[in-house]
Coordinates of C-alpha atoms in Angstrom, one line a residue:
Chain X
M101 CA 2.6 -10.2 -26.8
T102 CA -0.8 -8.9 -26.2
A103 CA -2.9 -10.2 -23.2
N104 CA -6.6 -9.7 -22.5
A105 CA -7.2 -8.7 -18.9
I106 CA -10.5 -8.2 -17.2
A107 CA -10.1 -5.1 -15.2
V108 CA -12.5 -4.1 -12.4
D109 CA -12.3 -0.9 -10.4
V110 CA -14.4 -1.1 -7.2
G111 CA -15.5 2.3 -6.1
G112 CA -17.4 3.5 -3.1
T113 CA -20.6 3.9 -5.1
E114 CA -20.0 2.4 -8.6
T115 CA -17.9 -0.5 -9.8
K116 CA -16.4 -0.2 -13.4
A117 CA -15.3 -3.2 -15.4
A118 CA -13.7 -3.5 -18.8
L119 CA -12.0 -6.1 -21.0
V120 CA -8.7 -4.5 -21.8
A121 CA -6.1 -5.7 -24.4
V122 CA -2.6 -4.9 -23.1
G123 CA 0.1 -5.0 -25.6
E124 CA 3.6 -3.6 -26.2
R125 CA 2.0 -0.2 -27.5
G126 CA -0.5 0.4 -24.7
A127 CA -3.8 -0.8 -23.3
E128 CA -7.1 -0.5 -25.0
P129 CA -10.5 -1.0 -23.2
Q130 CA -12.6 -3.2 -25.5
R131 CA -15.8 -3.2 -23.7
R132 CA -17.0 -1.5 -20.5
L133 CA -19.6 -2.3 -17.8
R134 CA -20.8 -0.2 -14.8
R135 CA -22.8 -1.5 -11.8
P136 CA -23.6 0.1 -8.5
T137 CA -21.3 -1.3 -5.8
P138 CA -23.3 -3.5 -3.6
R139 CA -23.6 -2.9 0.2
G140 CA -24.2 -5.5 3.0
A141 CA -25.2 -5.0 6.7
D142 CA -21.5 -4.8 7.6
G143 CA -18.2 -5.0 6.1
A144 CA -17.7 -8.7 5.8
E145 CA -21.0 -9.0 4.1
T146 CA -20.2 -6.1 1.8
A147 CA -17.0 -8.0 0.9
E148 CA -19.0 -11.1 0.0
L149 CA -21.4 -9.1 -2.1
V150 CA -18.6 -7.3 -3.9
V151 CA -16.8 -10.5 -4.8
T152 CA -20.1 -12.0 -6.1
A153 CA -20.8 -8.9 -8.2
V154 CA -17.2 -8.9 -9.5
A155 CA -17.4 -12.6 -10.5
E156 CA -20.7 -11.8 -12.3
L157 CA -18.9 -8.9 -14.3
V158 CA -16.0 -11.2 -15.1
A159 CA -18.4 -13.9 -16.4
E160 CA -20.3 -11.3 -18.5
L161 CA -17.1 -9.9 -20.1
R162 CA -15.7 -13.4 -20.8
A163 CA -18.8 -14.4 -22.6
D164 CA -17.8 -13.0 -25.9
A165 CA -14.0 -12.8 -25.5
A166 CA -11.1 -14.8 -24.3
A167 CA -9.4 -13.4 -21.2
D168 CA -6.0 -14.3 -19.6
A169 CA -6.2 -12.7 -16.3
V170 CA -8.4 -10.6 -13.9
G171 CA -7.2 -7.4 -12.0
V172 CA -9.4 -5.9 -9.3
V173 CA -8.6 -2.6 -7.5
V174 CA -10.2 -1.5 -4.3
P175 CA -10.1 1.7 -2.1
G176 CA -8.8 2.0 1.4
A177 CA -5.7 0.3 2.6
V178 CA -4.7 -2.9 0.6
D179 CA -2.0 -5.4 1.0
E180 CA -1.2 -6.3 -2.6
V181 CA 1.1 -9.1 -1.6
R182 CA -1.4 -10.9 0.5
G183 CA -4.3 -9.9 -1.7
V184 CA -6.2 -8.4 1.3
G185 CA -8.4 -5.4 1.7
V186 CA -6.9 -4.3 5.0
W187 CA -9.6 -1.7 5.7
S188 CA -12.0 0.7 3.9
A189 CA -13.7 3.5 5.6
N190 CA -16.2 3.6 2.7
L191 CA -16.9 -0.2 2.3
G192 CA -16.5 -1.0 5.9
W193 CA -14.3 -4.3 5.4
R194 CA -11.2 -5.2 7.6
D195 CA -8.8 -7.8 6.5
A196 CA -11.1 -9.1 3.8
P197 CA -9.3 -11.8 1.8
L198 CA -10.7 -10.5 -1.6
R199 CA -8.1 -12.2 -3.8
D200 CA -8.7 -15.6 -2.3
L201 CA -12.6 -15.2 -2.2
L202 CA -12.5 -14.3 -5.9
A203 CA -10.2 -17.1 -6.9
E204 CA -12.8 -19.5 -5.6
R205 CA -15.2 -18.0 -8.1
V206 CA -13.1 -17.3 -11.2
D207 CA -10.7 -19.9 -12.9
L208 CA -8.2 -17.2 -14.1
P209 CA -5.2 -15.6 -12.1
V210 CA -6.5 -12.8 -9.9
T211 CA -4.4 -9.9 -8.8
L212 CA -5.7 -7.6 -6.1
G213 CA -4.5 -3.9 -6.2
H214 CA -5.1 -0.5 -4.6
D215 CA -7.2 1.9 -6.7
V216 CA -4.8 4.9 -6.2
R217 CA -1.6 3.1 -6.8
A218 CA -3.1 1.2 -9.8
G219 CA -4.2 4.5 -11.3
G220 CA -0.8 6.0 -10.8
L221 CA 0.7 3.0 -12.6
A222 CA -1.6 3.7 -15.4
E223 CA -0.5 7.3 -15.6
A224 CA 3.1 6.4 -15.5
R225 CA 3.0 3.7 -18.1
L226 CA 0.2 5.0 -20.4
G227 CA -0.7 8.5 -19.5
A228 CA 0.9 11.8 -18.3
A229 CA 4.2 10.4 -17.1
R230 CA 4.7 8.0 -20.0
G231 CA 8.7 7.2 -20.2
R232 CA 9.4 8.6 -16.7
R233 CA 11.0 6.3 -14.0
D234 CA 10.5 8.2 -10.8
V235 CA 7.0 9.5 -10.5
A236 CA 4.4 10.5 -8.1
V237 CA 0.7 10.6 -9.0
V238 CA -1.3 12.6 -6.7
P239 CA -5.1 12.5 -7.0
I240 CA -6.8 15.5 -5.2
G241 CA -10.3 14.5 -4.4
T242 CA -12.1 13.9 -1.1
G243 CA -8.5 13.2 0.4
I244 CA -5.0 13.4 -1.1
A245 CA -2.7 10.5 -1.5
A246 CA 0.4 9.7 -3.8
A247 CA 1.0 6.7 -5.9
L248 CA 4.9 6.4 -6.0
L249 CA 6.8 4.7 -8.7
F250 CA 10.6 4.3 -8.2
D251 CA 12.6 3.2 -11.3
G252 CA 9.3 2.4 -13.0
R253 CA 8.1 0.0 -10.2
L254 CA 5.2 0.7 -7.8
H255 CA 6.2 1.3 -4.2
S256 CA 3.5 0.1 -1.8
G257 CA 5.3 0.1 1.5
G258 CA 3.0 -2.7 2.8
G259 CA 0.1 -0.5 1.7
F260 CA 1.1 2.5 3.6
A261 CA 3.3 4.5 1.2
G262 CA 2.3 7.9 -0.1
E263 CA -0.2 9.1 2.6
I264 CA 0.8 12.7 1.9
G265 CA -2.6 14.0 2.7
H266 CA -1.8 13.5 6.3
L267 CA 1.5 15.5 6.2
D268 CA 1.5 18.0 9.0
I269 CA 2.0 21.4 7.2
G270 CA 1.2 23.3 10.3
H271 CA -2.2 24.9 10.5
D272 CA -5.2 24.8 12.9
E273 CA -8.0 23.2 10.7
R274 CA -9.0 19.8 11.9
C275 CA -8.7 16.8 9.4
G276 CA -11.1 13.9 9.1
C277 CA -8.4 11.8 10.8
G278 CA -8.8 13.8 14.0
R279 CA -5.6 15.7 13.8
T280 CA -4.9 19.4 13.0
G281 CA -2.4 20.5 10.3
C282 CA -3.0 17.8 7.7
L283 CA -2.4 18.9 4.0
E284 CA -5.8 17.4 2.9
A285 CA -7.8 19.5 5.5
L286 CA -6.7 22.7 3.5
A287 CA -6.1 21.3 -0.1
S288 CA -8.4 18.5 -1.0
S289 CA -11.4 19.3 -3.3
A290 CA -13.6 18.6 -0.4
A291 CA -11.7 21.1 1.8
V292 CA -11.9 23.7 -0.8
A293 CA -15.7 23.4 -0.9
R294 CA -15.9 23.3 2.8
R295 CA -13.8 26.2 3.5
Y296 CA -15.5 28.4 0.8
R297 CA -18.8 27.5 2.5
E298 CA -17.5 28.3 5.9
R299 CA -16.2 31.7 4.7
T300 CA -19.2 32.8 2.6
G301 CA -22.1 30.7 3.7
V302 CA -22.6 29.6 0.1
A303 CA -22.4 26.0 -0.9
R304 CA -20.1 25.4 -4.0
T305 CA -18.3 22.5 -5.4
S306 CA -14.5 23.0 -5.8
A307 CA -15.2 23.2 -9.5
E308 CA -17.4 26.0 -8.9
V309 CA -15.0 27.8 -6.5
A310 CA -12.3 27.5 -9.4
A311 CA -14.8 29.2 -11.9
A312 CA -15.4 31.8 -9.3
V313 CA -11.6 32.4 -9.0
R314 CA -11.4 32.9 -12.8
A315 CA -14.2 35.4 -12.4
G316 CA -12.2 37.4 -9.9
E317 CA -14.0 36.6 -6.8
A318 CA -11.9 37.6 -3.7
D319 CA -13.3 34.9 -1.4
A320 CA -12.8 32.1 -3.8
H321 CA -9.3 33.5 -4.6
A322 CA -8.3 33.4 -0.9
V323 CA -9.5 29.9 -0.4
W324 CA -7.8 28.7 -3.7
Q325 CA -4.5 30.4 -2.8
E326 CA -4.4 28.7 0.7
A327 CA -5.0 25.4 -1.0
V328 CA -2.2 26.1 -3.7
D329 CA 0.3 27.2 -0.8
A330 CA -0.6 24.0 1.2
L331 CA -0.1 21.8 -1.9
A332 CA 3.3 23.4 -2.5
Q333 CA 4.5 22.8 1.0
G334 CA 3.3 19.0 0.7
L335 CA 4.9 18.5 -2.7
L336 CA 8.1 20.1 -1.4
V337 CA 8.1 17.4 1.4
L338 CA 7.5 14.8 -1.3
V339 CA 10.5 16.2 -3.3
T340 CA 12.8 16.2 -0.3
V341 CA 12.2 12.8 0.6
A342 CA 11.4 10.8 -2.5
A343 CA 12.8 13.1 -5.4
P344 CA 10.3 12.3 -8.2
E345 CA 11.2 13.5 -11.6
C346 CA 7.6 14.0 -12.5
I347 CA 4.6 14.8 -10.3
V348 CA 1.0 14.1 -12.1
L349 CA -1.9 15.9 -10.5
G350 CA -5.2 14.3 -10.7
G351 CA -8.6 14.1 -9.1
G352 CA -11.4 16.8 -8.8
L353 CA -9.1 19.7 -8.0
A354 CA -6.8 19.2 -11.1
Q355 CA -9.9 19.6 -13.4
A356 CA -9.1 23.3 -12.8
G357 CA -6.0 22.8 -15.1
D358 CA -3.5 25.6 -15.3
L359 CA -5.5 27.5 -12.6
L360 CA -4.0 24.8 -10.3
T361 CA -0.6 24.0 -12.1
G362 CA 0.4 27.6 -12.9
P363 CA 0.6 29.0 -9.4
L364 CA 1.5 25.6 -7.9
R365 CA 4.6 25.3 -10.2
S366 CA 5.6 28.9 -9.2
R367 CA 5.2 28.5 -5.6
L368 CA 7.1 25.2 -5.6
D369 CA 10.0 26.7 -7.7
D370 CA 10.4 29.3 -5.1
E371 CA 11.0 26.8 -2.5
L372 CA 13.4 24.5 -4.3
A373 CA 17.1 24.4 -3.3
A374 CA 20.1 23.1 -4.9
Y375 CA 19.7 19.8 -3.1
H376 CA 16.2 19.3 -4.5
R377 CA 15.3 17.6 -7.7
R378 CA 13.1 19.8 -9.8
P379 CA 10.1 17.9 -10.8
D380 CA 7.9 18.4 -13.9
L381 CA 4.2 19.0 -12.9
E382 CA 1.8 17.4 -15.2
L383 CA -2.0 17.0 -15.3
A384 CA -3.4 13.4 -15.3
E385 CA -4.6 12.3 -18.7
L386 CA -6.6 9.2 -18.2
G387 CA -9.4 10.5 -16.0
D388 CA -11.7 8.0 -14.3
T389 CA -10.4 5.2 -16.6
A390 CA -7.0 5.1 -14.8
G391 CA -8.1 2.6 -12.2
C392 CA -9.4 0.1 -14.8
L393 CA -6.2 0.5 -17.0
G394 CA -4.0 0.1 -13.9
A395 CA -6.0 -3.1 -12.8
A396 CA -5.3 -4.4 -16.4
L397 CA -1.6 -3.6 -16.2
L398 CA -1.4 -5.2 -12.6
A399 CA -3.2 -8.3 -14.0
T400 CA -0.9 -8.8 -17.0
E401 CA 2.2 -7.9 -15.1
G402 CA 1.3 -10.7 -12.7
L403 CA 1.1 -13.0 -15.8
E404 CA 4.7 -12.1 -16.6
R405 CA 6.0 -13.0 -13.2
Q406 CA 4.5 -16.5 -13.4
Chain V
M138 CA 29.4 -17.5 -6.4
T139 CA 32.0 -15.4 -4.8
A140 CA 33.7 -12.2 -6.4
N141 CA 36.5 -10.0 -5.2
A142 CA 35.8 -6.4 -5.2
I143 CA 38.2 -3.6 -4.4
A144 CA 36.2 -1.1 -2.3
V145 CA 37.2 2.5 -1.9
D146 CA 35.4 5.0 0.4
V147 CA 36.6 8.5 -0.3
G148 CA 35.9 10.7 2.8
G149 CA 36.5 14.4 3.2
T150 CA 39.7 13.8 5.1
E151 CA 40.7 10.1 4.7
T152 CA 40.1 7.5 2.1
K153 CA 39.5 3.8 2.9
A154 CA 40.1 1.0 0.8
A155 CA 39.7 -2.8 1.2
L156 CA 39.7 -6.0 -1.0
V157 CA 36.2 -7.5 -0.1
A158 CA 35.1 -11.1 -0.9
V159 CA 31.4 -10.9 -1.7
G160 CA 29.7 -14.2 -1.6
E161 CA 26.2 -15.6 -1.0
R162 CA 26.6 -15.5 2.9
G163 CA 28.0 -12.1 3.2
A164 CA 31.0 -9.7 2.4
E165 CA 34.4 -10.1 4.1
P166 CA 37.1 -7.4 4.1
Q167 CA 40.4 -9.2 3.4
R168 CA 42.8 -6.4 3.5
R169 CA 42.4 -2.7 4.4
L170 CA 44.3 0.5 3.6
R171 CA 43.9 4.0 4.8
R172 CA 45.3 7.2 3.2
P173 CA 44.6 11.0 3.6
T174 CA 42.3 12.2 0.8
P175 CA 44.5 14.5 -1.3
R176 CA 43.5 18.1 -1.9
G177 CA 44.2 20.2 -5.0
A178 CA 44.0 24.0 -5.5
D179 CA 40.4 23.6 -6.8
G180 CA 37.8 21.0 -7.2
A181 CA 38.8 19.8 -10.6
E182 CA 42.4 19.3 -9.4
T183 CA 41.2 17.6 -6.3
A184 CA 39.1 15.2 -8.5
E185 CA 42.3 14.5 -10.6
L186 CA 44.4 13.7 -7.4
V187 CA 41.6 11.7 -5.9
V188 CA 41.5 9.4 -9.0
T189 CA 45.2 9.0 -9.0
A190 CA 45.1 8.0 -5.3
V191 CA 42.3 5.7 -5.8
A192 CA 44.1 4.0 -8.8
E193 CA 47.2 3.6 -6.7
L194 CA 45.1 1.9 -3.8
V195 CA 43.7 -0.4 -6.4
A196 CA 47.0 -1.4 -7.8
E197 CA 48.3 -2.0 -4.2
L198 CA 45.4 -4.3 -3.4
R199 CA 45.5 -6.1 -6.6
A200 CA 49.3 -6.9 -6.2
D201 CA 48.7 -10.0 -4.1
A202 CA 45.0 -11.0 -4.9
A203 CA 42.8 -11.3 -7.9
A204 CA 40.1 -8.7 -8.2
D205 CA 36.9 -8.7 -10.4
A206 CA 35.6 -5.2 -10.0
V207 CA 36.2 -1.8 -8.4
G208 CA 33.6 0.2 -6.3
V209 CA 34.2 3.7 -5.3
V210 CA 31.9 5.7 -3.2
V211 CA 32.2 9.6 -2.7
P212 CA 30.4 12.2 -0.6
G213 CA 28.1 15.1 -1.9
A214 CA 25.6 14.7 -4.8
V215 CA 26.4 11.7 -7.0
D216 CA 24.8 10.6 -10.3
E217 CA 25.3 6.9 -10.1
V218 CA 23.9 6.3 -13.6
R219 CA 26.4 8.7 -15.3
G220 CA 29.2 7.9 -12.9
V221 CA 29.6 11.6 -12.1
G222 CA 30.5 13.5 -8.8
V223 CA 27.8 16.2 -9.3
W224 CA 29.1 18.3 -6.5
S225 CA 30.8 18.1 -3.1
A226 CA 30.8 21.0 -0.7
N227 CA 33.7 19.2 1.1
L228 CA 35.9 18.3 -1.9
G229 CA 34.9 21.1 -4.1
W230 CA 34.3 19.2 -7.3
R231 CA 31.4 19.8 -9.8
D232 CA 30.3 17.5 -12.5
A233 CA 33.6 15.5 -12.1
P234 CA 33.4 12.4 -14.4
L235 CA 35.1 10.2 -11.6
R236 CA 34.1 6.8 -13.1
D237 CA 35.3 7.6 -16.6
L238 CA 38.5 9.1 -15.2
L239 CA 39.0 6.0 -13.2
A240 CA 38.2 3.7 -16.1
E241 CA 41.2 5.1 -17.9
R242 CA 43.6 4.0 -15.1
V243 CA 42.1 0.8 -14.0
D244 CA 41.4 -2.3 -16.4
L245 CA 38.6 -3.6 -14.3
P246 CA 34.8 -2.7 -14.4
V247 CA 34.3 0.4 -12.1
T248 CA 31.1 1.6 -10.4
L249 CA 30.7 5.0 -8.8
G250 CA 28.4 5.3 -5.8
H251 CA 27.2 7.7 -3.2
D252 CA 28.9 7.2 0.3
V253 CA 25.5 7.5 2.3
R254 CA 23.4 5.2 -0.1
A255 CA 26.2 2.7 -0.4
G256 CA 26.5 2.6 3.4
G257 CA 22.7 2.0 3.6
L258 CA 22.8 -0.7 1.1
A259 CA 25.4 -2.5 3.3
E260 CA 23.2 -2.1 6.4
A261 CA 20.2 -3.4 4.6
R262 CA 22.0 -6.4 3.1
L263 CA 24.6 -7.3 5.8
G264 CA 23.8 -5.2 8.9
A265 CA 21.1 -3.9 11.1
A266 CA 18.3 -4.3 8.4
R267 CA 19.2 -7.8 7.1
G268 CA 16.2 -9.5 5.5
R269 CA 14.2 -6.2 5.2
R270 CA 12.9 -5.1 1.9
D271 CA 11.6 -1.3 2.7
V272 CA 14.5 0.3 4.6
A273 CA 15.7 3.8 5.6
V274 CA 19.3 4.0 6.9
V275 CA 19.7 7.5 8.4
P276 CA 23.3 8.7 9.4
I277 CA 23.2 11.5 11.8
G278 CA 26.5 13.2 11.7
T279 CA 27.4 16.7 10.6
G280 CA 24.3 16.5 8.5
I281 CA 21.3 14.0 8.3
A282 CA 20.4 12.2 5.2
A283 CA 18.6 8.9 4.5
A284 CA 19.4 6.0 2.2
L285 CA 16.3 4.5 1.0
L286 CA 15.6 1.0 -0.2
F287 CA 12.4 -0.1 -1.6
D288 CA 11.8 -3.6 -2.2
G289 CA 15.4 -4.3 -1.6
R290 CA 16.6 -1.9 -4.3
L291 CA 18.4 1.5 -3.6
H292 CA 16.4 4.6 -4.6
S293 CA 18.7 7.3 -5.8
G294 CA 16.2 9.8 -7.4
G295 CA 18.7 11.1 -9.7
G296 CA 21.1 11.6 -6.7
F297 CA 18.5 13.8 -4.8
A298 CA 16.5 11.3 -2.7
G299 CA 16.4 11.3 1.1
E300 CA 17.5 14.9 1.9
I301 CA 15.5 14.7 5.1
G302 CA 18.0 16.9 6.9
H303 CA 16.4 19.7 5.1
L304 CA 12.8 18.9 6.0
D305 CA 11.2 22.0 7.4
I306 CA 10.0 21.0 10.9
G307 CA 9.1 24.6 11.9
H308 CA 11.7 26.3 14.1
D309 CA 13.8 29.5 13.9
E310 CA 17.4 28.2 13.9
R311 CA 19.4 28.8 10.8
C312 CA 20.7 25.8 8.9
G313 CA 24.0 25.7 6.9
C314 CA 22.0 25.7 3.7
G315 CA 20.7 29.2 4.6
R316 CA 17.1 28.5 5.5
T317 CA 15.3 28.1 9.0
G318 CA 13.5 25.1 10.2
C319 CA 15.6 22.4 8.8
L320 CA 15.8 19.1 10.8
E321 CA 19.6 18.9 10.7
A322 CA 19.8 22.4 12.3
L323 CA 18.5 20.9 15.7
A324 CA 19.3 17.2 15.5
S325 CA 22.7 16.6 13.7
S326 CA 25.5 15.7 16.0
A327 CA 27.0 19.0 15.0
A328 CA 23.8 20.9 16.0
V329 CA 23.6 19.2 19.3
A330 CA 27.3 20.2 20.0
R331 CA 26.7 23.7 18.7
R332 CA 23.5 24.2 20.7
Y333 CA 24.9 22.9 23.9
R334 CA 27.8 25.5 23.4
E335 CA 25.4 28.3 22.8
R336 CA 23.3 27.4 25.9
T337 CA 26.2 26.9 28.3
G338 CA 29.3 28.4 26.8
V339 CA 31.0 25.1 27.2
A340 CA 32.5 23.3 24.1
R341 CA 31.4 19.6 24.1
T342 CA 31.1 16.9 21.4
S343 CA 27.7 15.4 20.9
A344 CA 29.0 12.3 22.6
E345 CA 30.0 14.3 25.7
V346 CA 26.6 15.9 25.6
A347 CA 25.1 12.4 25.6
A348 CA 27.3 11.6 28.5
A349 CA 26.2 14.6 30.3
V350 CA 22.5 13.6 29.8
R351 CA 23.1 10.3 31.3
A352 CA 24.8 12.1 34.3
G353 CA 21.5 14.1 34.8
E354 CA 22.7 17.5 33.5
A355 CA 19.7 19.7 32.8
D356 CA 21.2 21.8 30.1
A357 CA 22.3 18.6 28.1
H358 CA 19.0 17.1 28.7
A359 CA 17.1 20.1 27.2
V360 CA 19.4 20.1 24.1
W361 CA 19.1 16.3 23.7
Q362 CA 15.2 16.3 24.1
E363 CA 14.9 18.9 21.5
A364 CA 17.0 16.9 19.1
V365 CA 14.8 13.7 19.8
D366 CA 11.6 15.7 19.2
A367 CA 13.0 17.0 16.0
L368 CA 14.0 13.6 14.9
A369 CA 10.6 12.1 15.6
Q370 CA 9.0 14.8 13.5
G371 CA 11.4 14.1 10.6
L372 CA 11.0 10.3 10.8
L373 CA 7.2 10.7 11.0
V374 CA 7.4 12.5 7.6
L375 CA 9.6 9.9 6.2
V376 CA 7.1 7.1 7.4
T377 CA 4.2 9.1 6.1
V378 CA 5.7 9.4 2.5
A379 CA 7.8 6.3 2.2
A380 CA 6.6 3.9 4.8
P381 CA 9.8 1.9 5.5
E382 CA 9.4 -1.2 7.7
C383 CA 12.6 -0.5 9.4
I384 CA 14.8 2.7 10.1
V385 CA 18.4 2.3 10.9
L386 CA 20.1 5.1 12.9
G387 CA 23.8 5.6 12.3
G388 CA 26.4 8.3 12.5
G389 CA 27.9 10.1 15.5
L390 CA 24.6 10.7 17.3
A391 CA 23.6 7.0 17.1
Q392 CA 26.7 6.2 19.2
A393 CA 24.5 7.2 22.1
G394 CA 22.6 3.9 21.6
D395 CA 19.4 3.6 23.7
L396 CA 19.7 7.1 24.9
L397 CA 18.7 8.1 21.4
T398 CA 16.5 5.1 20.3
G399 CA 14.5 4.9 23.6
P400 CA 12.9 8.3 23.7
L401 CA 12.9 8.5 20.0
R402 CA 10.8 5.2 19.6
S403 CA 8.5 6.6 22.3
R404 CA 8.0 10.0 20.7
L405 CA 7.4 8.3 17.3
D406 CA 4.9 5.9 18.7
D407 CA 2.9 8.7 20.0
E408 CA 2.6 10.2 16.6
L409 CA 1.7 7.1 14.5
A410 CA -2.0 6.9 13.3
A411 CA -3.7 4.0 11.6
Y412 CA -2.6 5.1 8.2
H413 CA 1.1 4.9 9.1
R414 CA 3.2 1.8 9.0
R415 CA 5.1 1.2 12.2
P416 CA 8.7 1.0 11.5
D417 CA 11.3 -0.9 13.7
L418 CA 14.1 1.4 14.8
E419 CA 17.5 -0.2 14.8
L420 CA 21.1 1.0 15.5
A421 CA 23.6 0.7 12.6
E422 CA 25.9 -2.3 13.0
L423 CA 28.6 -1.8 10.6
G424 CA 30.2 1.5 11.6
D425 CA 32.6 3.2 9.5
T426 CA 33.2 0.0 7.3
A427 CA 29.6 0.5 5.9
G428 CA 30.8 2.7 3.1
C429 CA 33.5 0.1 1.9
L430 CA 31.1 -2.7 2.3
G431 CA 28.4 -0.9 0.2
A432 CA 31.0 0.0 -2.5
A433 CA 31.9 -3.7 -2.7
L434 CA 28.2 -4.6 -3.0
L435 CA 27.7 -2.1 -5.8
A436 CA 30.8 -3.3 -7.7
T437 CA 29.7 -6.7 -7.6
E438 CA 26.0 -6.1 -8.4
G439 CA 27.2 -4.3 -11.3
L440 CA 29.1 -7.4 -12.4
E441 CA 25.8 -9.3 -12.2
R442 CA 23.9 -6.9 -14.5
Q443 CA 26.6 -7.4 -17.3

């Protein structure tokens, strides 16, 4: 069976939409649209403007193709069961009933999801972790979080599961959350850029820091190694608690490829004991289409449950 | 529908068995037997002797009642899918194909499970976490582990999930596993007894240490408080990664009741941030029948899948 889903990935700056044919053998985006994400004077107004923009994208994609369902993913904290955007630091809303607001504008079944978990679902079904049942997908960008799949099913934990960026790994750098010791304060791509600048006075992106590591620059190497060591500690905790068979690394820092996975695998292997499952480390394959593909999967899996 | 399961909980020193009627409204042990767990010259021989003893218990319980299925739970590392006792430090076996060995002796469907996870399943379905979907059941005894249920289903992680006793919480005490920093090296009931003895020269069980805390003894209080602080750190990690809505504390240390849960809840609440789910803390209700009840649930759920 093939179903056509309209998938919408609402980002902090840009909203991506696509018509996606979801079948037994995979998911194929048929047509794509991109729009700036609208902003209101406050979070409630932003929620209204986003809902209007999503409804317009849905109408445009339905104009020349039949669609069976709509899947929308948003950032922040999301309660998938109630269809609510619980909060978003970026978009400013709190307890925005996005699914119900959308259902008033769209006469198709609407599923609301979380951008990171939806992207993780896509990597597990269609990308780097195809065929695996116990998977953690870890985007390393401005922050760090994990999408967790156990026995092939997304674990949401009421919207709170997988906040590994805030694991305390024992250091003195302050995190955006106000604490010290958080994994993402050393190992996010934002942290790598910030720490390089603090060390050298030179502003570079994490990708430029990675290039400098390859070129043999000592300061870049030191910052990178601290990020890798921190990630190894964080992944060890993830393995101890949840025992994934496969960990997929994505986001900005994973663009560095084997410069990240090589030393990380080595450091993690050093730490594993007999009571730990040894996970495969993979690089994400779907890039920035993962969110849309995941939204399409959520929409069509919602159909199957009906 | 009601099914009669023969449930067997193979412990390090004693094996408990019961005929359990499992129905919509709960599970009721009808008849119970206890035997010493047999020991051979090596792990393979122990596995053979245990299988023989379990088959005899099954025959005895079937003599005067009809049974539909057999559920057996064992300690150590267990691969439920293959039905294999991967290893047990206590019973000495490695890769013992216990389910297949038993199936040769018993003409009923046989399910093999893990004692901690089975006990957790029982607490989640029938005990302290009835009605909850995302649950961690944490027995605190000689060691510390967590049975994890997500959306009502046990997560095994190939037999490796929930090894929270070996989370590194940053201290210098050596653990039985050879490392330093492990949660269970400060907070297991064995660790509380050991640390009290090291501090005072007096041999006491963890229950006696708890009584001394209630009596206002300073040394007992210091050891207890360090155990509580360590547990709060470990549970915070569990919450950050897995976001259970309910954590059930069991095992020897939880016999202390509110002497454990009171300060632990307070310490954990101090640590929770906006991105953490706030779990309820409960005391286990099923005591040492949890393993047998869980074995019965595993046996009858196996029937439903057929």
